[in-house]
Coordinates of C-alpha atoms in Angstrom, one line a residue:
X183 CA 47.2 4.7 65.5
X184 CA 47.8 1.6 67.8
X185 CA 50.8 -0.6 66.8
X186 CA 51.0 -3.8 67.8
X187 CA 54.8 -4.4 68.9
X188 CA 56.5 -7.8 69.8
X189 CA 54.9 -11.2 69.4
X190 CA 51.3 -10.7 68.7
X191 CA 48.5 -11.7 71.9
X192 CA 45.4 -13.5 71.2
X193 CA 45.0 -14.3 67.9
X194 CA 44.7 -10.9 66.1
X195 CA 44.9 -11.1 61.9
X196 CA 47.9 -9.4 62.4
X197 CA 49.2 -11.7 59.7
X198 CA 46.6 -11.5 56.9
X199 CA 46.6 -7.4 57.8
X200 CA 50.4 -7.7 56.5
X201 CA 49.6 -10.0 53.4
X202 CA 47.1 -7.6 52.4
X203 CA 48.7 -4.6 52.5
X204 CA 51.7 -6.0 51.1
X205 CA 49.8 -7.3 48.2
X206 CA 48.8 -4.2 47.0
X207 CA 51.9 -2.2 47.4
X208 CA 53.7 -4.7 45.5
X209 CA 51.3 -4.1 43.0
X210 CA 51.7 -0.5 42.7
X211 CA 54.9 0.1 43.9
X212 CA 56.9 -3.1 42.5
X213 CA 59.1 -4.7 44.3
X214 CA 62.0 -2.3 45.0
X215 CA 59.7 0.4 45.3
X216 CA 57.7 -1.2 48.2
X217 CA 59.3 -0.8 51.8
X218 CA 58.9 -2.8 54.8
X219 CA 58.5 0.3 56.7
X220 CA 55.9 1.1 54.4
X221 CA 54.2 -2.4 54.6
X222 CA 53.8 -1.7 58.2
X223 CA 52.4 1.0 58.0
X224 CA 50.0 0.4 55.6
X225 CA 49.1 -2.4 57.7
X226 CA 49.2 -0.3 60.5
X227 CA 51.5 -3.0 62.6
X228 CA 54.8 -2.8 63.8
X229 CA 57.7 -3.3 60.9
X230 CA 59.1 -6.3 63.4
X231 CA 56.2 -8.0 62.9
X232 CA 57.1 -9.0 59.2
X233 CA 60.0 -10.2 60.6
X234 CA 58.3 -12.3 63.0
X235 CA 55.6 -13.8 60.7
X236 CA 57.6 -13.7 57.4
X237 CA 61.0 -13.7 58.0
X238 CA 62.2 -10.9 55.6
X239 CA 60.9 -9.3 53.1
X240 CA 61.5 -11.6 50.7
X241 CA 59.8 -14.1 52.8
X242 CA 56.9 -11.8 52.7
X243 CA 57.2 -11.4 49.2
X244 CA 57.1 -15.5 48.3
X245 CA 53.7 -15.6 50.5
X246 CA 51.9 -12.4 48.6
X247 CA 52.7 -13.9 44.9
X248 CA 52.1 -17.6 46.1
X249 CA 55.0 -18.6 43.4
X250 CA 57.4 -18.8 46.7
X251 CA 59.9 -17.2 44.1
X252 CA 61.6 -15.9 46.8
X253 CA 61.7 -18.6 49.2
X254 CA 63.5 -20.6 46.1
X255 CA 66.1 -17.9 45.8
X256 CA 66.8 -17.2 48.6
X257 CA 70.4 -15.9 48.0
X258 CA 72.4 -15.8 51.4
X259 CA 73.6 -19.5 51.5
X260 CA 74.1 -19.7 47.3
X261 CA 76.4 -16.1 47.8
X262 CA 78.3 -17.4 50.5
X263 CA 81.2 -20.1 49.1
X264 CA 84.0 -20.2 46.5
X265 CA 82.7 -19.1 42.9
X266 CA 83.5 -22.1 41.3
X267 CA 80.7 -23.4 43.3
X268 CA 78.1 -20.7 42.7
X269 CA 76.5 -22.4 39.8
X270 CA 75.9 -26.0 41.5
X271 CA 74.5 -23.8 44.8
X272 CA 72.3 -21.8 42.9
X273 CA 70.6 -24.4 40.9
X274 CA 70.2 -26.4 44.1
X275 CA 68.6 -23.4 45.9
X276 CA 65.7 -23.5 43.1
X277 CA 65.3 -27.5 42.8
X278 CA 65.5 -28.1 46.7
X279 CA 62.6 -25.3 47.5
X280 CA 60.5 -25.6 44.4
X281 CA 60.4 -29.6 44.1
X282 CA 59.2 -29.6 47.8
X283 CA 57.0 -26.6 47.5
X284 CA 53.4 -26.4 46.5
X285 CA 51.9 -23.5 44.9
X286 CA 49.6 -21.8 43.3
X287 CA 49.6 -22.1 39.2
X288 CA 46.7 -19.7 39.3
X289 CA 49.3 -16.9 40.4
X290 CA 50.8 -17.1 36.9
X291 CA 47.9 -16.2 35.1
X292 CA 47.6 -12.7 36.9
X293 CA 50.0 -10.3 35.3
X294 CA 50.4 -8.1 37.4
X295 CA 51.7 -10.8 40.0
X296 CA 54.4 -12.2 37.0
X297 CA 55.2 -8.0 36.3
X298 CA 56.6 -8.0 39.8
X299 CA 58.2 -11.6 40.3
X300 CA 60.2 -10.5 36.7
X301 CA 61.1 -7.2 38.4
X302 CA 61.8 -9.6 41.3
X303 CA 64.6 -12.0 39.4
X304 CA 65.9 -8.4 37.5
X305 CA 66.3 -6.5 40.0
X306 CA 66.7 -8.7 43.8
X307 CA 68.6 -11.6 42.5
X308 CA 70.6 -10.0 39.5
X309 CA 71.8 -7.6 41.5
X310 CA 72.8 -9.7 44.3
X311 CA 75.1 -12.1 42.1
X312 CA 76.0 -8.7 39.9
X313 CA 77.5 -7.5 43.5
X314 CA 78.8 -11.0 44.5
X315 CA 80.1 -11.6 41.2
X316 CA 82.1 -7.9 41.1
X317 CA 84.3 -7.0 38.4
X318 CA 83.4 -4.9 35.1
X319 CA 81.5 -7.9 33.1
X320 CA 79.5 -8.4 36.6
X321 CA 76.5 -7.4 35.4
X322 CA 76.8 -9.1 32.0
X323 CA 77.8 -12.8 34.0
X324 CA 74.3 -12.1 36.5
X325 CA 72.0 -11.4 33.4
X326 CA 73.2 -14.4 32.1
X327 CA 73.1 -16.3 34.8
X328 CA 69.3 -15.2 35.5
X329 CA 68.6 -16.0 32.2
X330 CA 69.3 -19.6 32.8
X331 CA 67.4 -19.6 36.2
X332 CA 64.8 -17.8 35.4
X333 CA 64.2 -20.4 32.5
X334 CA 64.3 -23.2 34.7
X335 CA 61.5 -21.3 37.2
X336 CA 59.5 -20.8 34.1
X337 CA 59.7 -24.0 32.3
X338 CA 59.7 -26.6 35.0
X339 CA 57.0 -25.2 37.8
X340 CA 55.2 -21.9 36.3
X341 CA 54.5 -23.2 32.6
X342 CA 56.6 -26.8 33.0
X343 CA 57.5 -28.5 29.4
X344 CA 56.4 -32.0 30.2
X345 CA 60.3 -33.6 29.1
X346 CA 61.7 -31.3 31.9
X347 CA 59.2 -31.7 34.1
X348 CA 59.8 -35.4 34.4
X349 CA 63.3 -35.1 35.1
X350 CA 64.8 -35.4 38.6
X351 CA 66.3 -33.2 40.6
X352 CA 69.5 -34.4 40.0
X353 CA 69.3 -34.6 36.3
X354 CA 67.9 -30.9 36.1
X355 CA 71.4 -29.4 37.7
X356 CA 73.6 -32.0 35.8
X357 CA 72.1 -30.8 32.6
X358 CA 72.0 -27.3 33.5
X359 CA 75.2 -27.0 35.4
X360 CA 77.6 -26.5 32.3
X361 CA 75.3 -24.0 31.1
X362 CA 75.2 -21.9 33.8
X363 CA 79.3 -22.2 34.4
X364 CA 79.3 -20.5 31.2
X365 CA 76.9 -18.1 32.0
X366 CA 79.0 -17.2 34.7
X367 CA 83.0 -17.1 33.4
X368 CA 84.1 -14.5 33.3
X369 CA 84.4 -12.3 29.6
X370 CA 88.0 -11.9 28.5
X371 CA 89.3 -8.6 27.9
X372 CA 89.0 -7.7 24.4
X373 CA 90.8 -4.6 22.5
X374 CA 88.5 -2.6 20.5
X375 CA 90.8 -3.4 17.6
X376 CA 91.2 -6.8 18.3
X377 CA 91.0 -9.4 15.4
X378 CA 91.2 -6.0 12.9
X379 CA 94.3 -6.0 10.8
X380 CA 96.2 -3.1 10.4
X381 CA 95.4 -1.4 6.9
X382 CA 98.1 -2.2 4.6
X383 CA 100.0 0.8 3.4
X384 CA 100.5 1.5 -0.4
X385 CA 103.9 0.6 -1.8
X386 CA 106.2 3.4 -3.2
X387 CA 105.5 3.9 -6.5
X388 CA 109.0 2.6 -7.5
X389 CA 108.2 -0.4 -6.3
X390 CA 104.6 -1.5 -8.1

């Protein structure tokens, strides 16, 4: 099989070969399941290719669904800072990207394209602020947290609500910032016995 390697000559579809084949392992495979080795070689191109056209393979990924979820999370500059700050950086990485991005409402309608932007948000970005986040409730604080995003995604640009829609911005992460701060405290320790009171014990019977 001939690979094309490097920066592609001439104006081959080396581009739409990629989009194609990664469409339909996406589709199949989801999107943890689905490799950019194996994008490449479904495509039959070389794997620095994607990298080239797309980026990364969540680059890739924003292109194939046409919802540019991952474009609007992309994760590296919203993981990188103090944590006090995550909830302020991640609401500004969907705003900045999604407000200035057009897309393709059609893409919601198709299932199996929202089956693998959910898997997407479960399984990319709650495990990225899960692994950011650390600590035993880590998981608990990310599925919160994507809760809250992913409710924004939906309700402003996939399905919008026409009150939220209309909002700036600059209103959306005022209004949503406290909520997602408390999506992301941290849970304090509990006992398992804590807030039980010890059974009282029976008085001596001289005593009744």
């Amino acid at each position: 099989m001939n690979k094309l390697r490097g920066r592609p000559r001439g104006n081959p579809p080396t581009k739409d070969l990629i989009t194609e084949a990664a469409r339909e392992l996406f589709l199949r495979h989801g999107y943890r399941g689905t490799t950019v080795r194996a994008i490449a070689a479904e495509a039959g191109v070389d794997s620095a290719l994607i990298s080239y056209h797309f980026g990364s393979k969540q680059g890739l990924f924003g292109v194939v669904t046409q919802v540019q979820c991952a474009r609007s999370l992309a994760l590296a500059p919203a993981l990188a800072g103090d944590p006090d700050g995550l909830p302020e950086r991640l609401l500004r990485a969907v705003t900045d990207l999604w407000d200035d991005t057009g897309f393709n409402r059609l893409a919601v309608q198709n299932e199996d394209v929202m089956r693998v932007f959910r898997e997407y948000l479960d399984q990319e970005v709650l495990a990225r602020i899960a692994e950011y986040l650390g600590g035993p409730d880590a998981t608990d604080r990310a599925t919160a947290a994507v809760t809250v995003i992913g409710g924004l995604i939906f309700t402003r640009y996939l399905n919008p609500l026409p009150t939220l829609a209309r909002l700036s911005s600059a209103d959306v992460r005022r209004i949503l910032a406290p909520t997602l701060h408390a999506a992301l405290r941290p849970r304090p320790r509990t006992h398992p016995r804590h807030g039980l009171r010890p059974a009282a014990r029976p008085a001596p019977a001289g005593r009744r």
